[in-house]
Coordinates of C-alpha atoms in Angstrom, one line a residue:
Chain I
M1 CA -4.2 -15.7 -8.7
K2 CA -4.6 -16.5 -5.0
N3 CA -2.5 -18.8 -2.9
Q4 CA -4.9 -20.6 -0.6
G5 CA -6.6 -17.3 -0.4
N6 CA -3.6 -15.5 1.1
P7 CA -2.0 -13.2 -1.4
Y8 CA 1.2 -12.8 0.6
I9 CA 2.3 -16.4 0.3
P10 CA 4.6 -16.7 -2.5
H11 CA 5.1 -19.5 -5.0
L12 CA 8.4 -21.2 -5.4
A13 CA 10.1 -21.1 -8.8
T14 CA 13.2 -22.7 -10.0
V15 CA 15.8 -20.7 -11.8
E16 CA 16.4 -22.4 -15.1
D17 CA 18.9 -20.1 -16.7
T18 CA 20.6 -16.9 -15.8
W19 CA 23.0 -14.6 -17.6
Y20 CA 24.4 -11.1 -17.1
E21 CA 23.1 -8.4 -19.3
T22 CA 25.6 -5.9 -18.0
Y23 CA 28.5 -6.0 -15.5
G24 CA 30.0 -3.7 -12.9
D25 CA 28.4 -1.8 -10.0
R26 CA 25.0 -1.7 -11.6
A27 CA 25.2 -5.2 -13.0
I28 CA 22.0 -6.5 -14.5
K29 CA 21.3 -10.3 -14.4
T30 CA 18.4 -12.0 -16.3
F31 CA 16.7 -15.0 -14.7
R32 CA 14.5 -17.5 -16.6
V33 CA 12.3 -19.2 -14.0
V34 CA 9.5 -21.8 -13.9
F35 CA 7.1 -22.6 -11.1
Q36 CA 7.7 -25.7 -9.1
E37 CA 4.1 -26.6 -8.7
E38 CA 2.3 -27.9 -11.8
E39 CA -1.0 -26.2 -10.6
V40 CA 0.7 -22.8 -10.3
K41 CA 2.3 -23.2 -13.7
E42 CA -1.0 -24.0 -15.3
A43 CA -2.9 -21.2 -13.5
W44 CA -0.4 -18.4 -14.0
E45 CA -1.3 -15.8 -16.6
H46 CA 0.3 -12.5 -17.1
K47 CA 0.2 -9.9 -19.7
P48 CA 2.9 -7.5 -21.0
G49 CA 3.4 -4.7 -18.6
Q50 CA 2.6 -6.7 -15.4
C51 CA 5.1 -7.2 -12.5
A52 CA 5.7 -9.8 -9.9
M53 CA 7.2 -9.7 -6.4
I54 CA 10.3 -11.9 -6.6
G55 CA 12.5 -12.7 -3.7
V56 CA 14.7 -14.9 -1.6
L57 CA 13.3 -16.4 1.7
G58 CA 15.4 -15.0 4.5
V59 CA 16.2 -11.7 2.6
G60 CA 12.9 -10.2 1.2
E61 CA 11.0 -9.3 -2.0
S62 CA 11.3 -6.7 -4.7
M63 CA 8.7 -5.7 -7.3
I64 CA 10.3 -6.6 -10.7
S65 CA 8.8 -6.2 -14.2
I66 CA 8.0 -9.5 -16.0
S67 CA 10.3 -9.0 -19.0
S68 CA 9.0 -12.0 -21.0
S69 CA 5.9 -12.1 -23.1
P70 CA 3.4 -15.0 -22.5
T71 CA 3.9 -15.6 -26.2
E72 CA 7.4 -16.9 -25.4
G73 CA 6.5 -20.0 -23.4
N74 CA 5.6 -21.3 -20.1
F75 CA 8.3 -19.4 -18.1
L76 CA 9.0 -16.0 -16.7
R77 CA 12.0 -13.8 -17.4
F78 CA 13.1 -11.1 -15.0
S79 CA 16.1 -8.7 -15.5
V80 CA 17.3 -7.3 -12.2
M81 CA 19.7 -4.6 -11.5
R82 CA 21.9 -5.2 -8.5
M83 CA 20.9 -2.3 -6.3
G84 CA 19.9 -3.2 -2.7
K85 CA 19.8 -6.1 -0.2
V86 CA 17.2 -8.2 -2.1
T87 CA 18.6 -7.7 -5.7
Q88 CA 22.1 -8.5 -4.3
A89 CA 20.7 -11.9 -2.9
L90 CA 18.8 -12.5 -6.2
H91 CA 22.1 -12.0 -8.1
Q92 CA 23.6 -14.8 -6.2
L93 CA 21.0 -17.3 -7.6
E94 CA 22.2 -19.8 -10.1
P95 CA 20.6 -22.4 -12.2
G96 CA 18.7 -24.9 -10.1
D97 CA 18.2 -22.4 -7.2
T98 CA 14.8 -21.4 -5.9
M99 CA 13.4 -18.0 -5.9
T100 CA 9.9 -16.9 -4.6
V101 CA 7.4 -15.3 -7.0
R102 CA 3.9 -13.9 -6.3
G103 CA 1.7 -12.0 -8.7
P104 CA 1.2 -11.0 -11.5
Y105 CA 0.5 -7.5 -10.3
G106 CA -0.8 -4.3 -11.8
N107 CA -2.5 -3.5 -15.1
N108 CA -1.0 -4.2 -18.5
F109 CA -0.3 -2.5 -21.7
P110 CA -3.6 -2.5 -23.6
L111 CA -2.3 -4.4 -26.5
E112 CA -5.8 -5.6 -27.5
E113 CA -6.9 -1.9 -28.0
W114 CA -3.8 -1.2 -29.9
K115 CA -4.5 -3.8 -32.7
G116 CA -4.2 -2.2 -36.1
K117 CA -1.8 0.5 -34.8
K118 CA 1.9 1.1 -35.2
I119 CA 3.9 0.5 -32.2
L120 CA 6.9 2.6 -31.1
T121 CA 8.8 1.7 -28.0
I122 CA 11.4 4.1 -26.5
G123 CA 13.6 2.6 -23.7
G124 CA 16.5 3.6 -21.5
G125 CA 18.7 1.4 -19.5
I126 CA 16.9 -1.1 -17.3
G127 CA 13.7 0.6 -18.6
Q128 CA 13.8 -1.8 -21.6
A129 CA 12.8 -4.6 -19.3
P130 CA 9.0 -3.8 -19.1
L131 CA 9.0 -2.9 -22.9
R132 CA 10.7 -6.1 -24.0
P133 CA 7.4 -8.0 -23.7
I134 CA 5.6 -5.5 -25.9
V135 CA 8.3 -6.1 -28.5
E136 CA 8.0 -9.9 -28.3
Y137 CA 4.3 -9.9 -28.2
V138 CA 3.9 -7.6 -31.3
R139 CA 6.4 -9.8 -33.1
A140 CA 4.5 -12.9 -32.1
N141 CA 1.2 -11.4 -33.4
K142 CA 2.6 -9.4 -36.3
S143 CA -0.5 -9.5 -38.5
D144 CA -2.4 -7.6 -35.7
Y145 CA -0.2 -4.6 -35.7
G146 CA 1.4 -2.1 -38.0
D147 CA 5.0 -1.1 -38.1
L148 CA 7.1 -2.0 -34.9
T149 CA 9.8 0.6 -34.1
V150 CA 12.2 0.0 -31.3
L151 CA 14.4 2.7 -29.8
Y152 CA 16.7 1.9 -26.9
G153 CA 19.6 3.6 -25.4
A154 CA 22.0 3.3 -22.4
R155 CA 24.9 5.3 -20.9
T156 CA 27.5 3.2 -22.7
S157 CA 27.3 0.1 -24.8
N158 CA 28.2 -1.9 -21.7
D159 CA 25.0 -0.8 -20.1
L160 CA 22.7 -2.0 -22.9
C161 CA 20.5 -4.9 -21.9
F162 CA 19.4 -7.7 -24.3
K163 CA 22.4 -7.0 -26.7
N164 CA 22.1 -10.2 -28.5
E165 CA 18.5 -9.8 -29.0
F166 CA 19.0 -6.4 -30.5
D167 CA 21.5 -7.8 -33.0
E168 CA 18.6 -10.1 -34.0
L169 CA 16.0 -7.4 -33.9
Q170 CA 18.0 -5.3 -36.3
K171 CA 18.0 -8.0 -38.9
C172 CA 14.7 -9.6 -38.5
Q173 CA 11.7 -8.7 -40.6
T174 CA 9.1 -8.4 -37.9
V175 CA 10.8 -5.2 -36.6
S176 CA 10.4 -2.3 -39.1
S177 CA 13.3 -0.4 -37.5
C178 CA 15.5 -0.7 -34.4
H179 CA 17.7 2.2 -33.2
L180 CA 20.3 2.0 -30.5
S181 CA 22.1 4.9 -28.7
V182 CA 24.8 5.4 -26.2
D183 CA 25.2 8.8 -24.4
L184 CA 28.9 9.4 -25.2
E185 CA 31.1 8.7 -28.2
E186 CA 32.7 5.2 -28.1
E187 CA 35.3 3.5 -30.2
G188 CA 33.7 1.1 -32.6
W189 CA 30.1 2.3 -32.0
T190 CA 28.3 2.7 -35.2
H191 CA 24.9 3.6 -33.9
F192 CA 23.5 6.9 -32.6
V193 CA 25.5 8.9 -30.0
G194 CA 23.5 11.0 -27.7
F195 CA 20.4 10.9 -25.3
V196 CA 17.5 8.9 -26.2
P197 CA 15.1 12.0 -26.5
T198 CA 17.4 13.3 -29.0
M199 CA 17.6 10.0 -30.9
L200 CA 13.8 10.2 -31.0
M201 CA 13.8 13.5 -32.8
E202 CA 16.4 12.2 -35.2
V203 CA 14.3 9.1 -36.0
N204 CA 11.3 11.4 -36.3
P205 CA 8.6 8.8 -36.2
S206 CA 5.2 9.9 -37.5
P207 CA 2.4 10.0 -34.9
E208 CA -0.1 8.8 -37.4
N209 CA -2.0 5.8 -36.1
T210 CA 0.9 5.1 -33.7
I211 CA 1.2 4.3 -30.0
A212 CA 4.3 5.3 -28.3
I213 CA 5.5 3.6 -25.1
T214 CA 8.4 4.8 -23.1
C215 CA 10.2 3.7 -19.9
G216 CA 13.6 4.7 -18.4
P217 CA 15.0 6.9 -15.9
P218 CA 12.6 9.7 -14.8
I219 CA 14.6 12.5 -16.5
M220 CA 14.6 10.5 -19.8
I221 CA 10.9 9.9 -19.6
K222 CA 10.4 13.7 -19.0
F223 CA 12.2 14.7 -22.2
V224 CA 10.8 11.9 -24.2
L225 CA 7.3 13.0 -23.4
Q226 CA 8.1 16.5 -24.3
N227 CA 9.6 15.4 -27.7
L228 CA 6.7 13.1 -28.4
K229 CA 4.5 16.1 -28.1
K230 CA 6.7 18.1 -30.3
L231 CA 6.4 15.3 -32.9
G232 CA 2.7 15.7 -32.8
F233 CA 1.6 12.7 -30.6
E234 CA -1.5 13.2 -28.6
D235 CA -1.7 12.5 -24.9
E236 CA -3.9 9.4 -25.5
Q237 CA -1.2 7.9 -27.9
I238 CA 1.6 8.0 -25.2
Y239 CA 1.9 5.4 -22.6
T240 CA 4.6 4.9 -19.9
T241 CA 5.2 2.5 -17.0
L242 CA 6.1 3.8 -13.6
E243 CA 7.8 2.2 -10.6
N244 CA 7.8 3.2 -7.0
R245 CA 8.9 1.3 -3.9
M246 CA 6.4 -1.4 -3.1
K247 CA 5.8 -4.0 -0.4
C248 CA 2.5 -5.6 -0.8
G249 CA 1.6 -5.3 -4.5
I250 CA -2.1 -5.3 -3.8
G251 CA -2.9 -1.7 -2.8
K252 CA -2.7 -2.1 0.9
C253 CA 0.7 -1.1 2.2
G254 CA 0.3 2.5 1.0
R255 CA 3.8 3.6 -0.2
C256 CA 3.6 3.3 -4.0
N257 CA 1.0 6.0 -4.5
A258 CA 1.6 8.7 -6.9
G259 CA -1.0 11.2 -5.9
P260 CA -4.4 9.4 -5.6
L261 CA -3.1 6.5 -7.9
Y262 CA -1.5 3.3 -6.6
V263 CA 1.2 2.3 -9.0
C264 CA 0.7 -1.4 -8.0
K265 CA -2.9 -1.4 -8.8
D266 CA -3.8 1.5 -11.0
G267 CA -0.5 1.1 -12.9
P268 CA 2.2 0.4 -13.5
V269 CA 1.0 1.3 -17.1
F270 CA -0.5 4.7 -17.5
S271 CA -1.4 6.9 -20.4
Y272 CA 0.1 10.3 -20.5
A273 CA -3.5 11.6 -20.5
T274 CA -3.9 10.1 -17.1
L275 CA -0.5 11.0 -15.7
K276 CA -0.4 14.7 -16.6
E277 CA -3.4 15.2 -14.2
I278 CA -1.2 13.8 -11.3
P279 CA 1.6 16.0 -10.4
E280 CA 3.3 13.6 -8.1
A281 CA 3.5 11.1 -11.0
F282 CA 6.7 12.7 -12.3
A283 CA 8.3 13.3 -8.8
Chain D
M1 CA -33.5 -4.3 20.8
T2 CA -31.5 -5.8 23.5
E3 CA -30.8 -3.3 26.2
K4 CA -29.2 -4.3 29.5
V5 CA -27.8 -2.6 32.6
L6 CA -24.5 -3.7 34.3
Q7 CA -24.2 -2.6 37.9
K8 CA -20.6 -1.6 38.5
E9 CA -20.4 -3.9 41.5
N10 CA -20.8 -6.7 39.0
W11 CA -18.0 -5.5 36.8
S12 CA -15.4 -8.2 37.8
S13 CA -17.8 -11.0 37.2
F14 CA -18.9 -9.4 33.8
V15 CA -15.3 -9.1 32.7
Q16 CA -14.5 -12.7 33.8
A17 CA -17.6 -14.1 32.0
L18 CA -16.5 -12.3 28.9
A19 CA -13.0 -13.6 29.2
D20 CA -14.2 -17.2 29.8
A21 CA -15.7 -17.7 26.4
R22 CA -13.2 -15.7 24.3
E23 CA -10.0 -13.7 24.3
L24 CA -10.7 -10.4 26.0
W25 CA -8.8 -7.2 25.3
L26 CA -9.3 -4.1 27.4
P27 CA -7.6 -0.8 28.1
V28 CA -5.1 -1.1 31.0
K29 CA -3.2 1.6 32.6
E30 CA 0.5 1.6 31.9
G31 CA 2.2 4.5 33.6
P32 CA 0.1 7.5 32.7
L33 CA -1.4 5.9 29.6
H34 CA -3.9 3.5 28.7
K35 CA -3.2 0.7 26.2
F36 CA -5.3 -2.2 25.0
V37 CA -3.9 -5.6 26.2
P38 CA -5.2 -9.1 26.4
Y39 CA -6.9 -9.7 29.7
S40 CA -5.6 -12.3 32.1
S41 CA -7.3 -13.0 35.4
E42 CA -3.9 -13.0 37.2
Q43 CA -3.2 -9.5 36.1
E44 CA -2.4 -7.2 38.8
T45 CA -3.4 -3.9 37.3
P46 CA -7.0 -2.9 37.9
V47 CA -9.2 -3.6 34.8
D48 CA -12.2 -1.2 35.5
L49 CA -12.7 1.7 33.1
E50 CA -12.8 4.4 35.8
G51 CA -10.5 7.3 34.8
Y52 CA -10.2 5.9 31.3
A53 CA -10.6 8.6 28.6
N54 CA -9.1 6.8 25.6
S55 CA -6.1 4.6 24.9
S56 CA -2.9 6.4 23.7
V57 CA -2.3 3.7 21.1
P58 CA -5.5 3.0 19.2
P59 CA -7.1 -0.5 19.5
K60 CA -6.3 -1.1 15.8
E61 CA -3.5 -3.1 17.2
A62 CA -5.9 -5.9 18.0
V63 CA -6.7 -6.4 14.3
F64 CA -3.6 -4.9 12.8
P65 CA -0.7 -5.8 15.1
Q66 CA 2.3 -3.5 15.2
T67 CA 4.4 -6.5 14.1
E68 CA 2.9 -9.6 13.0
T69 CA 4.3 -12.9 11.5
M70 CA 3.0 -13.5 8.0
F71 CA 4.7 -17.0 7.7
R72 CA 7.6 -18.9 9.0
Y73 CA 10.3 -21.0 7.2
Q74 CA 13.5 -22.8 7.8
T75 CA 16.4 -21.1 5.9
G76 CA 17.8 -23.3 3.1
D77 CA 14.5 -25.3 3.3
Q78 CA 11.8 -23.8 1.1
E79 CA 8.7 -24.9 3.1
I80 CA 6.3 -21.9 4.1
C81 CA 4.3 -22.3 7.2
P82 CA 1.4 -19.8 7.6
P83 CA 0.7 -18.7 11.2
E84 CA -2.0 -20.4 13.3
A85 CA -5.5 -18.8 13.2
I86 CA -6.5 -16.5 16.0
K87 CA -9.3 -17.2 18.5
E88 CA -12.5 -15.3 18.7
R89 CA -11.9 -12.1 20.7
V90 CA -13.8 -9.1 22.2
L91 CA -12.5 -5.6 22.7
L92 CA -14.1 -4.0 25.7
G93 CA -14.1 -0.2 26.1
V94 CA -13.3 0.8 22.5
R95 CA -14.2 4.4 21.9
P96 CA -16.7 5.1 19.0
C97 CA -14.2 7.0 17.0
D98 CA -11.8 4.0 17.0
A99 CA -14.6 1.7 15.9
R100 CA -15.5 4.0 13.1
A101 CA -11.8 4.1 12.2
M102 CA -11.8 0.3 11.8
D103 CA -14.8 0.6 9.5
L104 CA -12.7 2.8 7.3
V105 CA -9.6 0.7 7.3
D106 CA -11.8 -2.2 6.4
H107 CA -12.0 -0.6 2.9
V108 CA -8.3 -0.8 2.4
F109 CA -7.9 -4.4 3.5
Q110 CA -10.8 -5.7 1.4
W111 CA -10.8 -3.6 -1.8
D112 CA -9.8 -5.6 -4.9
E113 CA -7.9 -8.3 -3.0
D114 CA -8.6 -9.6 0.5
D115 CA -5.9 -9.2 3.1
T116 CA -6.4 -12.5 4.9
Y117 CA -4.4 -11.6 8.0
Y118 CA -6.4 -8.4 8.8
L119 CA -9.8 -9.7 7.7
D120 CA -9.5 -12.9 9.8
R121 CA -8.8 -10.9 12.9
R122 CA -11.4 -8.4 12.2
K123 CA -14.0 -11.0 11.5
K124 CA -13.2 -12.7 14.9
T125 CA -13.1 -9.4 16.9
A126 CA -16.2 -8.0 18.4
L127 CA -16.2 -4.4 19.7
L128 CA -17.9 -3.5 22.9
G129 CA -17.7 0.2 22.7
L130 CA -17.9 2.8 25.5
A131 CA -19.6 6.1 24.7
C132 CA -17.5 9.2 25.7
H133 CA -18.9 11.4 28.4
E134 CA -15.8 13.5 28.8
P135 CA -14.3 14.1 25.4
F136 CA -10.7 15.2 25.2
P137 CA -9.8 18.8 24.4
N138 CA -8.6 17.7 20.9
C139 CA -11.5 15.6 20.0
F140 CA -13.4 16.6 16.9
C141 CA -15.4 13.5 15.9
T142 CA -18.6 15.5 15.5
S143 CA -17.0 17.3 12.5
L144 CA -16.5 14.0 10.7
E145 CA -20.0 12.3 10.9
G146 CA -19.0 10.9 14.3
S147 CA -20.4 11.3 17.8
P148 CA -19.4 10.4 21.4
G149 CA -22.2 7.9 21.1
S150 CA -21.8 6.6 17.5
T151 CA -22.5 3.0 17.1
Q152 CA -20.9 2.6 13.7
G153 CA -18.6 -0.4 13.7
L154 CA -19.6 -1.5 17.3
D155 CA -21.4 -4.7 18.3
V156 CA -22.4 -3.3 21.7
L157 CA -22.6 0.3 22.8
M158 CA -21.9 0.9 26.6
V159 CA -22.8 4.2 28.4
D160 CA -21.4 5.0 31.8
L161 CA -24.4 6.1 34.0
G162 CA -22.3 6.7 37.1
E163 CA -23.3 3.7 39.3
S164 CA -23.9 1.4 36.4
Y165 CA -23.4 0.9 32.7
Y166 CA -26.2 0.9 30.0
L167 CA -25.5 -1.6 27.3
R168 CA -27.3 -1.7 23.9
A169 CA -26.7 -4.5 21.3
V170 CA -26.0 -3.0 17.9
T171 CA -25.4 -6.2 15.9
D172 CA -26.6 -9.8 16.2
R173 CA -23.1 -10.7 17.3
G174 CA -23.4 -8.1 20.1
K175 CA -26.8 -9.5 21.1
K176 CA -25.3 -13.0 21.4
I177 CA -22.3 -11.7 23.6
L178 CA -24.7 -10.0 25.9
Q179 CA -26.7 -13.2 26.1
S180 CA -23.6 -15.1 27.1
V181 CA -22.9 -12.8 30.1
E182 CA -26.5 -12.4 31.0
S183 CA -26.0 -13.5 34.6
S184 CA -24.2 -10.3 35.5
L185 CA -26.7 -8.1 33.7
E186 CA -30.2 -6.6 34.5
E187 CA -33.0 -5.6 32.0
A188 CA -32.8 -1.8 31.2
S189 CA -35.8 0.3 31.7
E190 CA -35.4 4.1 31.8
Q191 CA -31.6 3.9 31.3
G192 CA -31.7 4.2 27.6
K193 CA -33.1 7.7 27.8
Q194 CA -30.5 8.7 30.4
A195 CA -27.8 7.3 28.1
E196 CA -29.1 9.5 25.3
E197 CA -28.9 12.5 27.4
I198 CA -25.4 11.7 28.5
I199 CA -24.3 11.4 24.9
K200 CA -26.0 14.7 23.9
K201 CA -24.3 16.5 26.8
A202 CA -20.9 15.0 25.7
E203 CA -21.5 16.2 22.1
G204 CA -21.9 19.7 23.5
K205 CA -18.5 19.4 25.3
I206 CA -16.7 18.9 22.0
G207 CA -15.0 22.3 21.4
R208 CA -13.0 21.8 18.3
K209 CA -14.7 21.8 14.9
V210 CA -13.9 22.0 11.2
E211 CA -16.1 22.0 8.1
A212 CA -14.4 19.4 6.2
E213 CA -16.7 19.0 3.1
D214 CA -14.7 21.3 0.7
V215 CA -11.3 20.1 1.9
P216 CA -10.9 17.3 -0.6
E217 CA -11.4 19.6 -3.5
K218 CA -9.3 22.4 -2.1
L219 CA -6.4 20.0 -1.6
A220 CA -6.4 19.1 -5.1
Q221 CA -5.8 22.7 -6.1
L222 CA -3.1 23.3 -3.5
W223 CA -0.4 20.9 -4.6
E224 CA 2.4 23.6 -5.0
D225 CA 1.0 26.0 -2.5
P226 CA 3.7 27.5 -0.1
L227 CA 1.4 26.4 2.8
W228 CA 3.1 22.9 2.8
D229 CA 6.5 24.5 3.5
R230 CA 5.1 26.4 6.3
I231 CA 3.2 23.5 7.8
S232 CA 6.1 20.9 7.5
R233 CA 8.8 23.3 8.7
A234 CA 8.4 22.3 12.3
C235 CA 7.9 18.6 11.7
L236 CA 10.6 16.3 13.1
G237 CA 9.5 13.4 11.0
C238 CA 9.0 11.2 14.1
G239 CA 5.9 9.4 12.7
T240 CA 4.0 9.7 15.9
C241 CA 0.9 11.1 14.1
T242 CA 0.8 8.0 12.0
Y243 CA 1.6 5.4 14.5
L244 CA -1.1 6.6 16.8
C245 CA -3.6 7.3 14.1
P246 CA -6.5 4.9 14.1
T247 CA -7.0 5.1 10.4
C248 CA -3.3 4.8 9.4
H249 CA -2.7 1.3 8.0
C250 CA 0.6 1.6 6.0
F251 CA 3.1 -1.3 6.6
D252 CA 6.4 -2.6 5.8
I253 CA 7.3 -6.2 5.1
Q254 CA 10.6 -7.6 6.3
D255 CA 12.3 -10.9 6.7
E256 CA 13.9 -11.8 10.1
V257 CA 16.3 -14.7 10.5
E258 CA 17.7 -16.1 13.7
G259 CA 19.8 -19.2 13.2
Y260 CA 17.8 -21.4 10.8
E261 CA 14.5 -19.9 11.9
G262 CA 13.1 -17.4 9.4
R263 CA 10.0 -15.4 9.4
R264 CA 8.4 -12.9 7.1
C265 CA 6.6 -10.2 9.2
R266 CA 4.9 -7.0 8.5
M267 CA 5.0 -3.9 10.8
W268 CA 3.5 -0.5 10.9
D269 CA 5.3 1.9 8.8
S270 CA 4.9 5.6 8.3
C271 CA 4.6 7.9 5.3
M272 CA 6.4 10.4 7.3
F273 CA 9.6 8.5 7.1
G274 CA 12.0 9.1 4.2
E275 CA 12.8 5.5 3.7
Y276 CA 9.1 4.7 3.2
T277 CA 9.3 5.8 -0.5
L278 CA 13.1 5.7 -1.0
H279 CA 13.9 3.8 -4.3
A280 CA 16.9 1.4 -4.3
S281 CA 18.5 3.6 -6.8
G282 CA 18.6 6.5 -4.2
H283 CA 15.8 8.4 -5.9
N284 CA 13.0 9.5 -3.5
P285 CA 9.7 10.7 -5.0
R286 CA 8.9 12.4 -1.6
P287 CA 12.3 13.6 -0.6
S288 CA 11.4 16.0 2.1
R289 CA 8.9 16.5 5.0
R290 CA 7.1 19.0 2.8
E291 CA 6.1 16.3 0.4
R292 CA 5.5 13.7 3.2
T293 CA 3.2 16.1 5.2
R294 CA 1.4 16.9 2.0
N295 CA 0.9 13.2 1.3
R296 CA -0.3 12.5 4.8
I297 CA -3.0 15.2 4.7
N298 CA -3.9 14.4 1.1
H299 CA -4.1 10.7 1.7
K300 CA -6.7 11.2 4.6
Y301 CA -8.7 14.1 3.1
H302 CA -8.4 13.7 -0.6
Y303 CA -7.1 10.3 -2.0
F304 CA -9.2 8.2 0.5
V305 CA -12.2 10.3 -0.4
R306 CA -11.6 9.7 -4.1
K307 CA -11.2 6.0 -3.6
F308 CA -13.8 5.1 -1.0
D309 CA -15.9 8.3 -0.7
K310 CA -15.1 8.8 3.0
I311 CA -12.6 11.0 4.8
A312 CA -10.0 8.8 6.4
C313 CA -10.0 10.7 9.7
V314 CA -12.4 10.2 12.7
G315 CA -11.4 13.2 14.8
C316 CA -9.9 11.3 17.7
G317 CA -7.3 14.0 18.2
R318 CA -4.3 11.7 19.0
C319 CA -2.1 13.2 16.3
I320 CA -2.6 16.7 17.8
T321 CA -2.2 15.7 21.4
S322 CA 1.0 13.6 20.8
C323 CA 2.8 15.6 18.3
P324 CA 6.1 16.8 19.9
V325 CA 6.1 20.1 18.0
N326 CA 2.3 20.8 18.3
I327 CA 1.6 20.3 14.6
D328 CA -2.3 20.4 14.6
I329 CA -4.3 18.8 11.8
L330 CA -7.2 21.1 12.5
D331 CA -4.9 24.1 12.1
I332 CA -3.7 22.6 8.8
L333 CA -7.3 22.1 7.5
S334 CA -8.2 25.6 8.4
R335 CA -5.2 26.9 6.5
V336 CA -6.2 24.7 3.5
K337 CA -9.6 26.2 3.7
E338 CA -8.3 29.7 3.7
A339 CA -5.6 29.2 1.1
L340 CA -7.8 29.8 -1.8

């Protein structure tokens, strides 16, 4: 979508609702926003896996995964960890406030291609944000896909995002199995204790007719990929979504490249078959 | 073909006639260095091109300013005001390598999605190039499909014949510009031949060379090679090589607020800076100068080739001449070629 032909001019969006997913130093706040202009609202189309540049005038912009699926309604959701200047300013936004949004950027998860397949998502920490739209999309189009398995872990139970939704996922029929983990033993924790790659081996999903998608800290992704290979997944069955620092979102400003690939244009979604040819992708 | 001759005694009226119809930029001496600046008739510094070899800062600044306002706003208010459109302009005295560089950078700013700021300036900027007759010691344009008389990207090519300039229109726009300043020009006769000889002679004076054809393929195989440690050890990370590079186009975007007046601007950035790729989390995919140097060379001689089928270097030699620790891209390329 273009804004008067100038891709750098953002749209204005109103924050409808916000809530904290996690608290503390690395607090994560979720925003549900709607565009202020009817025209933009109508024209906006995004697919699971895409990102948007969101920001606050006077402070700046950050590239953030769109964590809602288009099947959920005419709004966008972003889950933002408070980390730097822009995310700090975003965290101060309350319902009724305005943020700027431009995009959507990047490619998307090839959900059309995956029709008829079983879907396995493996997330860690804030890495669940780009995976959430897959889960929602597949749930909304259940008849098109096989079993949906969701694996998600964080350092502690306080660092898990979308907690209420996971309670629901564990009960609902559209998800075949949902597994949660925390890194260390906690009082009252009844789910898996250990790192996400270890939980993956424990769950032991079959690679047969399955697509595995993972996102999380680089170190987690590295071991998840290794373990998926051990489980017999082929490179073409494995997808991940990368992030790098970005400014323009449209392949001009230069900084998000991983080797010859621009994460903002060629990604953020990559198959492992593509990524393993790019040594810098795991830097 | 429109060919004209400009007697040097008519230089001032030529410059004034160019400036009357449009904004004129030309290289002006500031201290020991030349820099492209907008011309004003009140300007005290001489505006002739005598003693001008090339500008220290490439003329890319005219189409891709070091800092530019993308839009303005009032803080608190959410109204976004894009900047006013620029006027037609002409750059006088652009060297052929720098014009070729703009052609290369065009790919970046118009692939997939148009960069309106850059393309608007570029469309409105005509290039009146000046062929080189005294190349710098570090020039190596002839190794990269360039030449002291290359017309690629130019609207008009000028050649210094001593007492006069030979001018040849390369594009229709160039032809129109020459028509608009006709009164200070004469018809050319034999000068075209003379110009060709001067260019040929200049080509012969270029001493530095590299055979770059196999470099992209070699770079792909040298990712973990120790040569990157050796090359980057001396690097100070000052970014001069990238700021002065006519094909470097990386930028940062920042908001600036003074009182209630806010503006979003973009400014040149450099892949040689650590912050360029630093994640908010503290993670940096290119944590040291080894990775950054490797990226700079790979971007120009490998990634750009994969994407646009061209090497993103025109052999202007600025990065060699201006590096404070004498890092030499031709030396790097020869090490790359020898490494396998």
